[in-house]
mmCIF file of C-alpha atoms and ligand atoms in Angstrom:
data_model
loop_
_atom_site.group_PDB
_atom_site.id
_atom_site.type_symbol
_atom_site.label_atom_id
_atom_site.label_comp_id
_atom_site.label_asym_id
_atom_site.label_seq_id
_atom_site.Cartn_x
_atom_site.Cartn_y
_atom_site.Cartn_z
ATOM 1 C CA UNK P 581 30.254 -25.316 9.574
ATOM 2 C CA UNK P 582 32.150 -23.309 7.393
ATOM 3 C CA UNK P 583 29.963 -21.493 4.965
ATOM 4 C CA UNK P 584 31.645 -19.593 1.752
ATOM 5 C CA UNK P 585 33.097 -16.420 2.556
ATOM 6 C CA UNK P 586 32.693 -16.524 6.150
ATOM 7 C CA UNK P 587 34.440 -17.082 9.380
ATOM 8 C CA UNK P 588 32.710 -19.679 11.886
ATOM 9 C CA UNK P 589 32.381 -18.846 15.340
ATOM 10 C CA UNK P 590 34.183 -21.959 15.988
ATOM 11 C CA UNK P 591 37.395 -20.130 14.549
ATOM 12 C CA UNK P 592 36.524 -16.937 16.969
ATOM 13 C CA UNK P 593 36.774 -19.165 19.948
ATOM 14 C CA UNK P 594 40.396 -20.973 18.625
ATOM 15 C CA UNK P 595 41.659 -17.458 18.270
ATOM 16 C CA UNK P 596 41.060 -16.229 21.271
ATOM 17 C CA UNK P 597 42.481 -19.230 23.135
ATOM 18 C CA UNK P 598 45.576 -18.895 21.061
ATOM 19 C CA UNK P 599 45.969 -14.943 22.012
ATOM 20 C CA UNK P 600 45.892 -15.920 25.639
ATOM 21 C CA UNK P 601 42.531 -14.879 26.515
ATOM 22 C CA UNK P 602 40.588 -17.082 28.999
ATOM 23 C CA UNK P 603 38.339 -19.446 27.520
ATOM 24 C CA UNK P 604 34.889 -20.859 29.414
ATOM 25 C CA UNK P 605 35.468 -24.158 30.665
ATOM 26 C CA UNK P 606 31.727 -24.946 30.075
ATOM 27 C CA UNK P 607 30.631 -24.084 26.774
ATOM 28 C CA UNK P 608 28.402 -21.111 26.415
ATOM 29 C CA UNK P 609 24.810 -21.405 26.112
ATOM 30 C CA UNK P 610 23.703 -22.987 22.841
ATOM 31 C CA UNK P 611 22.534 -19.754 20.406
ATOM 32 C CA UNK P 612 20.736 -20.780 17.335
ATOM 33 C CA UNK P 613 23.207 -20.064 14.530
ATOM 34 C CA UNK P 614 21.143 -18.786 11.508
ATOM 35 C CA UNK P 615 22.542 -18.446 8.037
ATOM 36 C CA UNK P 616 21.197 -15.940 5.467
ATOM 37 C CA UNK P 617 22.437 -16.136 1.772
ATOM 38 C CA UNK P 618 22.336 -12.739 0.368
ATOM 39 C CA UNK P 619 22.027 -11.686 -3.528
ATOM 40 C CA UNK P 620 22.097 -8.398 -4.110
ATOM 41 C CA UNK P 621 23.596 -5.517 -6.042
ATOM 42 C CA UNK P 622 26.866 -3.765 -4.912
ATOM 43 C CA UNK P 623 24.725 -0.824 -4.502
ATOM 44 C CA UNK P 624 22.381 -2.451 -2.133
ATOM 45 C CA UNK P 625 24.944 -4.499 -0.146
ATOM 46 C CA UNK P 626 26.728 -0.830 0.848
ATOM 47 C CA UNK P 627 23.196 0.589 1.662
ATOM 48 C CA UNK P 628 21.807 -2.357 3.301
ATOM 49 C CA UNK P 629 24.479 -4.514 4.958
ATOM 50 C CA UNK P 630 26.201 -1.979 6.713
ATOM 51 C CA UNK P 631 28.825 -3.119 9.757
ATOM 52 C CA UNK P 632 26.004 -1.832 12.393
ATOM 53 C CA UNK P 633 23.641 -4.078 10.998
ATOM 54 C CA UNK P 634 26.286 -6.834 10.328
ATOM 55 C CA UNK P 635 27.550 -6.550 14.196
ATOM 56 C CA UNK P 636 24.165 -6.628 15.619
ATOM 57 C CA UNK P 637 23.318 -9.630 13.560
ATOM 58 C CA UNK P 638 26.265 -11.290 14.589
ATOM 59 C CA UNK P 639 25.474 -10.925 18.533
ATOM 60 C CA UNK P 640 22.269 -12.709 17.526
ATOM 61 C CA UNK P 641 23.762 -15.558 15.757
ATOM 62 C CA UNK P 642 22.987 -14.273 12.336
ATOM 63 C CA UNK P 643 25.450 -14.812 9.920
ATOM 64 C CA UNK P 644 25.233 -13.071 6.545
ATOM 65 C CA UNK P 645 27.113 -14.704 3.340
ATOM 66 C CA UNK P 646 27.649 -13.535 0.048
ATOM 67 C CA UNK P 647 25.913 -15.978 -2.646
ATOM 68 C CA UNK P 648 27.793 -15.958 -6.058
ATOM 69 C CA UNK P 649 25.010 -16.129 -8.506
ATOM 70 C CA UNK P 650 27.829 -17.114 -11.235
ATOM 71 C CA UNK P 651 28.291 -20.594 -9.305
ATOM 72 C CA UNK P 652 25.301 -22.853 -8.773
ATOM 73 C CA UNK P 653 23.562 -22.647 -5.773
ATOM 74 C CA UNK P 654 23.307 -26.139 -4.380
ATOM 75 C CA UNK P 655 27.174 -25.809 -4.336
ATOM 76 C CA UNK P 656 26.957 -23.358 -1.727
ATOM 77 C CA UNK P 657 25.404 -22.831 1.619
ATOM 78 C CA UNK P 658 23.537 -24.337 3.355
ATOM 79 C CA UNK P 659 21.522 -21.492 4.126
ATOM 80 C CA UNK P 660 18.487 -21.361 6.375
ATOM 81 C CA UNK P 661 17.138 -17.673 4.833
ATOM 82 C CA UNK P 662 17.923 -16.228 1.264
ATOM 83 C CA UNK P 663 17.591 -12.577 0.776
ATOM 84 C CA UNK P 664 17.561 -11.360 -2.597
ATOM 85 C CA UNK P 665 16.998 -8.715 -4.974
ATOM 86 C CA UNK P 666 18.349 -9.164 -8.482
ATOM 87 C CA UNK P 667 15.816 -9.151 -11.104
ATOM 88 C CA UNK P 668 17.456 -11.029 -14.067
ATOM 89 C CA UNK P 669 14.977 -13.719 -15.635
ATOM 90 C CA UNK P 670 18.328 -16.210 -15.110
ATOM 91 C CA UNK P 671 18.490 -15.798 -11.348
ATOM 92 C CA UNK P 672 14.508 -16.293 -11.036
ATOM 93 C CA UNK P 673 14.637 -19.413 -12.520
ATOM 94 C CA UNK P 674 17.533 -20.385 -10.482
ATOM 95 C CA UNK P 675 15.695 -19.641 -7.177
ATOM 96 C CA UNK P 676 12.343 -21.202 -8.142
ATOM 97 C CA UNK P 677 14.589 -24.539 -8.903
ATOM 98 C CA UNK P 678 16.103 -24.226 -5.513
ATOM 99 C CA UNK P 679 12.846 -23.490 -3.346
ATOM 100 C CA UNK P 680 11.269 -26.720 -5.302
ATOM 101 C CA UNK P 681 14.562 -28.570 -3.922
ATOM 102 C CA UNK P 682 14.931 -26.933 -0.531
ATOM 103 C CA UNK P 683 11.594 -26.238 0.651
ATOM 104 C CA UNK P 684 13.260 -26.062 4.349
ATOM 105 C CA UNK P 685 14.900 -22.821 3.067
ATOM 106 C CA UNK P 686 13.127 -19.462 3.546
ATOM 107 C CA UNK P 687 13.397 -17.508 0.248
ATOM 108 C CA UNK P 688 12.716 -13.442 0.828
ATOM 109 C CA UNK P 689 10.796 -13.492 -0.958
ATOM 110 C CA UNK P 690 9.321 -15.853 -3.885
ATOM 111 C CA UNK P 691 10.493 -14.349 -7.342
ATOM 112 C CA UNK P 692 7.145 -14.647 -8.541
ATOM 113 C CA UNK P 693 5.571 -12.601 -5.941
ATOM 114 C CA UNK P 694 8.412 -9.926 -6.446
ATOM 115 C CA UNK P 695 7.757 -10.069 -9.900
ATOM 116 C CA UNK P 696 4.217 -8.739 -9.508
ATOM 117 C CA UNK P 697 5.585 -5.288 -8.247
ATOM 118 C CA UNK P 698 7.469 -4.694 -11.371
ATOM 119 C CA UNK P 699 4.650 -3.384 -13.445
ATOM 120 C CA UNK P 700 3.189 -0.136 -12.055
ATOM 121 C CA UNK P 701 -0.370 -1.744 -13.316
ATOM 122 C CA UNK P 702 -0.244 -5.034 -11.262
ATOM 123 C CA UNK P 703 1.386 -3.732 -8.121
ATOM 124 C CA UNK P 704 -1.473 -1.740 -7.135
ATOM 125 C CA UNK P 705 -3.956 -4.400 -7.968
ATOM 126 C CA UNK P 706 -4.213 -5.754 -4.545
ATOM 127 C CA UNK P 707 -5.076 -2.415 -2.880
ATOM 128 C CA UNK P 708 -7.727 -1.893 -5.380
ATOM 129 C CA UNK P 709 -9.206 -5.076 -4.665
ATOM 130 C CA UNK P 710 -8.966 -4.810 -0.839
ATOM 131 C CA UNK P 711 -11.569 -1.696 -1.090
ATOM 132 C CA UNK P 712 -10.250 -1.055 2.501
ATOM 133 C CA UNK P 713 -12.863 1.569 4.188
ATOM 134 C CA UNK P 714 -13.306 1.547 8.300
ATOM 135 C CA UNK P 715 -13.703 3.796 10.992
ATOM 136 C CA UNK P 716 -10.138 5.056 10.365
ATOM 137 C CA UNK P 717 -10.428 6.109 6.878
ATOM 138 C CA UNK P 718 -10.268 4.551 3.451
ATOM 139 C CA UNK P 719 -7.435 3.369 1.088
ATOM 140 C CA UNK P 720 -7.999 3.733 -2.888
ATOM 141 C CA UNK P 721 -5.680 3.688 -5.761
ATOM 142 C CA UNK P 722 -5.409 6.486 -8.082
ATOM 143 C CA UNK P 723 -7.531 6.003 -11.239
ATOM 144 C CA UNK P 724 -5.135 4.863 -14.009
ATOM 145 C CA UNK P 725 -4.553 3.768 -17.343
ATOM 146 C CA UNK P 726 -2.044 1.483 -19.460
ATOM 147 C CA UNK P 727 -0.668 3.019 -22.438
ATOM 148 C CA UNK P 728 1.339 0.241 -24.342
ATOM 149 C CA UNK P 729 2.287 2.059 -27.570
ATOM 150 C CA UNK P 730 1.260 4.791 -30.140
ATOM 151 C CA UNK P 731 1.594 7.937 -28.210
ATOM 152 C CA UNK P 732 -0.836 9.924 -30.642
ATOM 153 C CA UNK P 733 -3.443 7.667 -29.158
ATOM 154 C CA UNK P 734 -3.043 9.089 -25.985
ATOM 155 C CA UNK P 735 -5.657 11.947 -26.004
ATOM 156 C CA UNK P 736 -8.712 9.883 -27.006
ATOM 157 C CA UNK P 737 -7.789 6.874 -24.712
ATOM 158 C CA UNK P 738 -7.587 9.436 -21.578
ATOM 159 C CA UNK P 739 -10.793 10.998 -22.588
ATOM 160 C CA UNK P 740 -12.182 7.531 -23.212
ATOM 161 C CA UNK P 741 -11.341 6.484 -20.013
ATOM 162 C CA UNK P 742 -12.657 9.792 -18.290
ATOM 163 C CA UNK P 743 -9.230 10.365 -16.635
ATOM 164 C CA UNK P 744 -8.738 14.172 -15.484
ATOM 165 C CA UNK P 745 -5.415 16.079 -15.643
ATOM 166 C CA UNK P 746 -3.143 16.806 -14.494
ATOM 167 C CA UNK P 747 -1.764 13.112 -14.961
ATOM 168 C CA UNK P 748 1.602 11.422 -13.749
ATOM 169 C CA UNK P 749 3.157 9.317 -16.453
ATOM 170 C CA UNK P 750 5.232 6.706 -14.893
ATOM 171 C CA UNK P 751 7.192 3.612 -17.047
ATOM 172 C CA UNK P 752 5.131 0.750 -16.879
ATOM 173 C CA UNK P 753 7.898 -1.502 -15.775
ATOM 174 C CA UNK P 754 10.187 -0.928 -12.753
ATOM 175 C CA UNK P 755 13.361 -2.894 -13.195
ATOM 176 C CA UNK P 756 15.707 -1.141 -11.366
ATOM 177 C CA UNK P 757 17.347 0.930 -13.814
ATOM 178 C CA UNK P 758 17.123 4.657 -12.986
ATOM 179 C CA UNK P 759 15.015 5.319 -16.072
ATOM 180 C CA UNK P 760 12.055 3.285 -14.650
ATOM 181 C CA UNK P 761 11.786 6.190 -12.014
ATOM 182 C CA UNK P 762 11.651 8.940 -14.754
ATOM 183 C CA UNK P 763 8.195 10.273 -13.931
ATOM 184 C CA UNK P 764 6.255 13.426 -15.557
ATOM 185 C CA UNK P 765 3.439 15.499 -14.980
ATOM 186 C CA UNK P 766 1.049 16.082 -17.964
ATOM 187 C CA UNK P 767 -1.049 18.958 -17.592
ATOM 188 C CA UNK P 768 -2.459 19.786 -20.985
ATOM 189 C CA UNK P 769 -4.131 17.352 -23.157
ATOM 190 C CA UNK P 770 -1.584 18.659 -26.336
ATOM 191 C CA UNK P 771 1.332 17.499 -24.537
ATOM 192 C CA UNK P 772 0.131 13.940 -24.192
ATOM 193 C CA UNK P 773 1.526 12.720 -27.618
ATOM 194 C CA UNK P 774 4.818 13.960 -26.308
ATOM 195 C CA UNK P 775 4.708 10.903 -23.898
ATOM 196 C CA UNK P 776 6.652 7.863 -24.379
ATOM 197 C CA UNK P 777 5.030 4.451 -23.734
ATOM 198 C CA UNK P 778 4.627 1.803 -22.457
ATOM 199 C CA UNK P 779 3.584 3.758 -19.447
ATOM 200 C CA UNK P 780 1.122 4.100 -16.648
ATOM 201 C CA UNK P 781 -1.218 7.373 -16.472
ATOM 202 C CA UNK P 782 -2.368 8.169 -13.229
ATOM 203 C CA UNK P 783 -4.637 10.861 -12.169
ATOM 204 C CA UNK P 784 -2.588 13.460 -9.665
ATOM 205 C CA UNK P 785 -4.099 13.516 -6.491
ATOM 206 C CA UNK P 786 -3.055 16.962 -4.284
ATOM 207 C CA UNK P 787 -1.687 15.955 -1.073
ATOM 208 C CA UNK P 788 -0.060 18.742 0.401
ATOM 209 C CA UNK P 789 3.425 17.722 -0.557
ATOM 210 C CA UNK P 790 3.845 15.310 1.938
ATOM 211 C CA UNK P 791 4.372 11.253 1.598
ATOM 212 C CA UNK P 792 4.118 8.429 3.793
ATOM 213 C CA UNK P 793 6.736 5.683 3.404
ATOM 214 C CA UNK P 794 5.130 2.544 5.043
ATOM 215 C CA UNK P 795 7.767 -0.085 5.811
ATOM 216 C CA UNK P 796 6.452 -3.674 6.044
ATOM 217 C CA UNK P 797 9.262 -6.190 7.657
ATOM 218 C CA UNK P 798 7.178 -9.131 8.563
ATOM 219 C CA UNK P 799 4.734 -8.460 11.310
ATOM 220 C CA UNK P 800 6.533 -5.247 11.860
ATOM 221 C CA UNK P 801 5.060 -1.855 10.404
ATOM 222 C CA UNK P 802 7.171 1.541 10.471
ATOM 223 C CA UNK P 803 6.276 4.782 8.919
ATOM 224 C CA UNK P 804 7.984 7.876 8.003
ATOM 225 C CA UNK P 805 7.458 11.087 6.036
ATOM 226 C CA UNK P 806 9.248 12.286 3.064
ATOM 227 C CA UNK P 807 8.598 15.342 0.945
ATOM 228 C CA UNK P 808 6.770 14.979 -2.463
ATOM 229 C CA UNK P 809 5.282 16.695 -5.234
ATOM 230 C CA UNK P 810 3.666 19.708 -4.463
ATOM 231 C CA UNK P 811 -0.402 20.782 -4.711
ATOM 232 C CA UNK P 812 -0.962 21.405 -8.294
ATOM 233 C CA UNK P 813 -2.221 24.914 -7.780
ATOM 234 C CA UNK P 814 1.307 25.947 -6.717
ATOM 235 C CA UNK P 815 3.120 25.098 -10.009
ATOM 236 C CA UNK P 816 4.682 27.579 -11.877
ATOM 237 C CA UNK P 817 3.924 26.313 -15.137
ATOM 238 C CA UNK P 818 4.760 29.223 -17.602
ATOM 239 C CA UNK P 819 7.014 28.286 -20.690
ATOM 240 C CA UNK P 820 7.274 24.676 -21.480
ATOM 241 C CA UNK P 821 5.606 21.857 -23.199
ATOM 242 C CA UNK P 822 2.793 21.149 -20.522
ATOM 243 C CA UNK P 823 5.054 18.362 -18.888
ATOM 244 C CA UNK P 824 6.865 18.582 -15.954
ATOM 245 C CA UNK P 825 9.593 16.248 -15.548
ATOM 246 C CA UNK P 826 10.595 15.219 -12.192
ATOM 247 C CA UNK P 827 13.549 13.193 -10.988
ATOM 248 C CA UNK P 828 13.178 10.965 -7.643
ATOM 249 C CA UNK P 829 11.336 13.581 -5.716
ATOM 250 C CA UNK P 830 10.491 11.340 -2.708
ATOM 251 C CA UNK P 831 13.990 9.557 -2.296
ATOM 252 C CA UNK P 832 15.774 9.165 1.218
ATOM 253 C CA UNK P 833 17.240 12.530 1.309
ATOM 254 C CA UNK P 834 13.950 14.146 1.298
ATOM 255 C CA UNK P 835 13.112 13.159 4.807
ATOM 256 C CA UNK P 836 10.342 15.295 6.323
ATOM 257 C CA UNK P 837 10.100 14.011 9.810
ATOM 258 C CA UNK P 838 11.153 17.259 11.378
ATOM 259 C CA UNK P 839 9.586 19.633 8.941
ATOM 260 C CA UNK P 840 7.672 22.519 10.064
ATOM 261 C CA UNK P 841 4.359 21.340 8.015
ATOM 262 C CA UNK P 842 0.624 22.076 8.517
ATOM 263 C CA UNK P 843 -0.114 19.544 11.407
ATOM 264 C CA UNK P 844 -3.077 18.364 9.079
ATOM 265 C CA UNK P 845 -1.030 17.501 6.264
ATOM 266 C CA UNK P 846 1.827 16.241 8.431
ATOM 267 C CA UNK P 847 -0.168 13.431 11.087
ATOM 268 C CA UNK P 848 0.704 10.088 10.073
ATOM 269 C CA UNK P 849 -2.098 7.653 9.013
ATOM 270 C CA UNK P 850 -4.222 5.723 11.976
ATOM 271 C CA UNK P 851 -1.881 2.848 13.117
ATOM 272 C CA UNK P 852 -4.921 0.709 13.052
ATOM 273 C CA UNK P 853 -5.273 1.188 9.246
ATOM 274 C CA UNK P 854 -1.794 0.796 8.490
ATOM 275 C CA UNK P 855 -2.096 -2.610 10.245
ATOM 276 C CA UNK P 856 -4.810 -3.775 8.548
ATOM 277 C CA UNK P 857 -3.225 -2.851 5.005
ATOM 278 C CA UNK P 858 0.024 -4.252 5.878
ATOM 279 C CA UNK P 859 -1.489 -7.453 7.352
ATOM 280 C CA UNK P 860 -3.728 -8.037 4.235
ATOM 281 C CA UNK P 861 -1.107 -6.678 1.559
ATOM 282 C CA UNK P 862 1.413 -9.148 2.942
ATOM 283 C CA UNK P 863 -1.077 -11.865 2.759
ATOM 284 C CA UNK P 864 -2.403 -10.859 -0.707
ATOM 285 C CA UNK P 865 0.977 -10.353 -2.278
ATOM 286 C CA UNK P 866 2.775 -13.062 -0.847
ATOM 287 C CA UNK P 867 5.605 -10.742 0.396
ATOM 288 C CA UNK P 868 7.340 -9.906 3.749
ATOM 289 C CA UNK P 869 9.944 -7.043 2.759
ATOM 290 C CA UNK P 870 8.215 -4.277 1.043
ATOM 291 C CA UNK P 871 7.260 -0.410 1.491
ATOM 292 C CA UNK P 872 3.973 1.071 0.655
ATOM 293 C CA UNK P 873 3.973 4.985 -0.958
ATOM 294 C CA UNK P 874 0.810 6.423 0.732
ATOM 295 C CA UNK P 875 -0.602 10.050 0.348
ATOM 296 C CA UNK P 876 -3.728 11.515 2.176
ATOM 297 C CA UNK P 877 -5.885 13.546 -0.122
ATOM 298 C CA UNK P 878 -5.474 17.551 0.828
ATOM 299 C CA UNK P 879 -8.375 18.503 2.580
ATOM 300 C CA UNK P 880 -10.097 14.724 3.030
ATOM 301 C CA UNK P 881 -8.921 13.915 6.576
ATOM 302 C CA UNK P 882 -9.557 9.805 6.228
ATOM 303 C CA UNK P 883 -8.987 9.477 2.161
ATOM 304 C CA UNK P 884 -5.654 7.577 1.355
ATOM 305 C CA UNK P 885 -4.283 6.761 -1.848
ATOM 306 C CA UNK P 886 -1.540 3.994 -2.326
ATOM 307 C CA UNK P 887 0.734 5.276 -5.192
ATOM 308 C CA UNK P 888 3.472 2.672 -5.212
ATOM 309 C CA UNK P 889 4.762 -0.414 -3.701
ATOM 310 C CA UNK P 890 8.579 -1.336 -3.765
ATOM 311 C CA UNK P 891 10.112 -4.484 -3.133
ATOM 312 C CA UNK P 892 12.877 -4.519 -0.303
ATOM 313 C CA UNK P 893 13.733 -0.671 -0.425
ATOM 314 C CA UNK P 894 17.355 0.505 1.352
HETATM 315 N N1 ATP E 1518 -0.977 9.507 -8.228
HETATM 316 C C1 ATP E 1518 0.022 10.538 -7.620
HETATM 317 N N2 ATP E 1518 -0.731 11.787 -7.429
HETATM 318 C C2 ATP E 1518 0.417 12.729 -6.351
HETATM 319 N N3 ATP E 1518 1.484 12.217 -6.545
HETATM 320 C C3 ATP E 1518 2.203 11.314 -7.055
HETATM 321 C C4 ATP E 1518 1.570 10.386 -7.586
HETATM 322 N N4 ATP E 1518 2.131 9.411 -8.122
HETATM 323 C C5 ATP E 1518 3.262 9.875 -7.770
HETATM 324 N N5 ATP E 1518 3.311 11.190 -7.227
HETATM 325 C C6 ATP E 1518 4.498 11.705 -6.835
HETATM 326 O O1 ATP E 1518 5.607 11.187 -7.609
HETATM 327 C C7 ATP E 1518 6.780 10.089 -6.775
HETATM 328 C C8 ATP E 1518 6.866 9.091 -7.488
HETATM 329 O O2 ATP E 1518 5.887 8.371 -7.907
HETATM 330 P P1 ATP E 1518 6.262 6.733 -7.619
HETATM 331 O O3 ATP E 1518 6.573 6.506 -6.101
HETATM 332 O O4 ATP E 1518 5.195 6.011 -8.213
HETATM 333 O O5 ATP E 1518 7.565 6.506 -8.245
HETATM 334 P P2 ATP E 1518 8.858 5.565 -8.206
HETATM 335 O O6 ATP E 1518 9.871 5.733 -9.120
HETATM 336 O O7 ATP E 1518 8.378 4.093 -8.150
HETATM 337 O O8 ATP E 1518 9.202 5.818 -6.518
HETATM 338 P P3 ATP E 1518 10.313 5.039 -5.598
HETATM 339 O O9 ATP E 1518 11.796 5.617 -5.709
HETATM 340 O O10 ATP E 1518 9.668 5.286 -4.523
HETATM 341 O O11 ATP E 1518 10.198 3.738 -6.246
HETATM 342 C C9 ATP E 1518 5.935 10.285 -5.560
HETATM 343 O O12 ATP E 1518 6.917 9.842 -4.477
HETATM 344 C C10 ATP E 1518 5.054 11.294 -5.404
HETATM 345 O O13 ATP E 1518 5.850 12.513 -4.836
HETATM 346 O O1 I3S E 1519 15.640 4.578 -0.247
HETATM 347 P P1 I3S E 1519 14.521 4.578 -0.751
HETATM 348 O O2 I3S E 1519 13.584 5.839 -1.097
HETATM 349 O O3 I3S E 1519 13.461 3.825 0.091
HETATM 350 O O4 I3S E 1519 14.566 4.168 -2.125
HETATM 351 C C1 I3S E 1519 14.197 2.843 -2.493
HETATM 352 C C2 I3S E 1519 12.993 2.890 -3.790
HETATM 353 O O5 I3S E 1519 11.789 3.417 -3.089
HETATM 354 C C3 I3S E 1519 13.227 1.794 -4.439
HETATM 355 O O6 I3S E 1519 12.249 1.878 -5.627
HETATM 356 C C4 I3S E 1519 14.318 1.177 -5.206
HETATM 357 O O7 I3S E 1519 14.248 0.001 -5.681
HETATM 358 P P2 I3S E 1519 14.038 -0.256 -7.254
HETATM 359 O O8 I3S E 1519 15.034 0.591 -8.257
HETATM 360 O O9 I3S E 1519 14.246 -1.970 -7.466
HETATM 361 O O10 I3S E 1519 12.715 0.418 -7.680
HETATM 362 C C5 I3S E 1519 15.238 1.426 -4.031
HETATM 363 O O11 I3S E 1519 16.573 0.616 -4.866
HETATM 364 P P3 I3S E 1519 17.505 -0.048 -4.063
HETATM 365 O O12 I3S E 1519 17.101 -1.742 -3.986
HETATM 366 O O13 I3S E 1519 18.634 -0.280 -5.260
HETATM 367 O O14 I3S E 1519 17.801 0.407 -2.768
HETATM 368 C C6 I3S E 1519 15.648 2.219 -3.246
HETATM 369 O O15 I3S E 1519 16.434 3.321 -3.931
HETATM 370 MG MG1 MG E 1520 7.522 5.567 -4.710
HETATM 371 MG MG1 MG E 1521 8.539 2.473 -6.814
#
């Protein structure tokens, strides 16, 4: 089988024979060959499809093949799996049509399920509905409010909703742009009309400055620590407009795995709690490849908040 942009295993064997290397007399044990078509941004290809991963995959008979989104999908392949992270409406439609015609192909993941995470209001709905609380702890979402327009109405809306300052202001839509990750902390009421809707206003939860990134890959769960925003009482708030703007505080370079942090803050959430949360969210969201950003309320050993969910992070 010759797949777009790939060298087949047959060619590799033929190449070895030409080079005079010994060729096995009997065919090697049949290995399942799996073709994964990928549609990713250049940045994502660079961060995810690293040579080490490609080599390991190839050893296991998994072949990654680039999908050209400018050409009809049915002309490419065949694929066993399609792995993708592109946000355009056109691409989503192409994939939806393809899924209908090719139910035998696993699309990781269905575009409409991913879409649910592109809005910071809907992304946490399943966590809130789950109401997870057991002997290992409880998992909540911060109280939040959506503001669609009219910044001057924000102070009244906040009072009416009974939200307590400080509030984390987050762009409502997450569309892969850096703007959708420009967040700020509003800590005086008078600053609220300076915010820029559409946004979600979320109560800030003190958590000792450590965040847990919980990665869900099918049935596998991995959790790592990253540095996060410090507790509110530690800020130097002099001399500004009541809004603290912050860039991507918990990005990959802010690894806190080996940091010297109070063990009560650094302790990972209990595995059974994460397993239950992961399993439920996988089912409710209909996704197999995502991460949950979780914090533990400072001073509360067993109260966790999910503050963000990201599809297929690097
Ligand atoms: N409710 C909250 N309480 C305390 N800290 C918060 C809260 N919400 C967000 N933060 C802090 O702000 C950071 C960014 O928030 P969030 O994860 O929602 O944004 P994001 O841009 O979607 O991030 P990502 O890069 O993970 O996609 C978090 O990592 C955490 O440090
Ligand atoms: O390296 P980490 O901290 O895991 O960061 C991820 C973010 O958490 C995701 O939100 C990014 O995806 P979006 O920019 O599509 O939200 C995601 O972007 P990517 O798909 O371009 O890799 C990552 O930057
Ligand atoms: Mg996050
Ligand atoms: Mg996010």
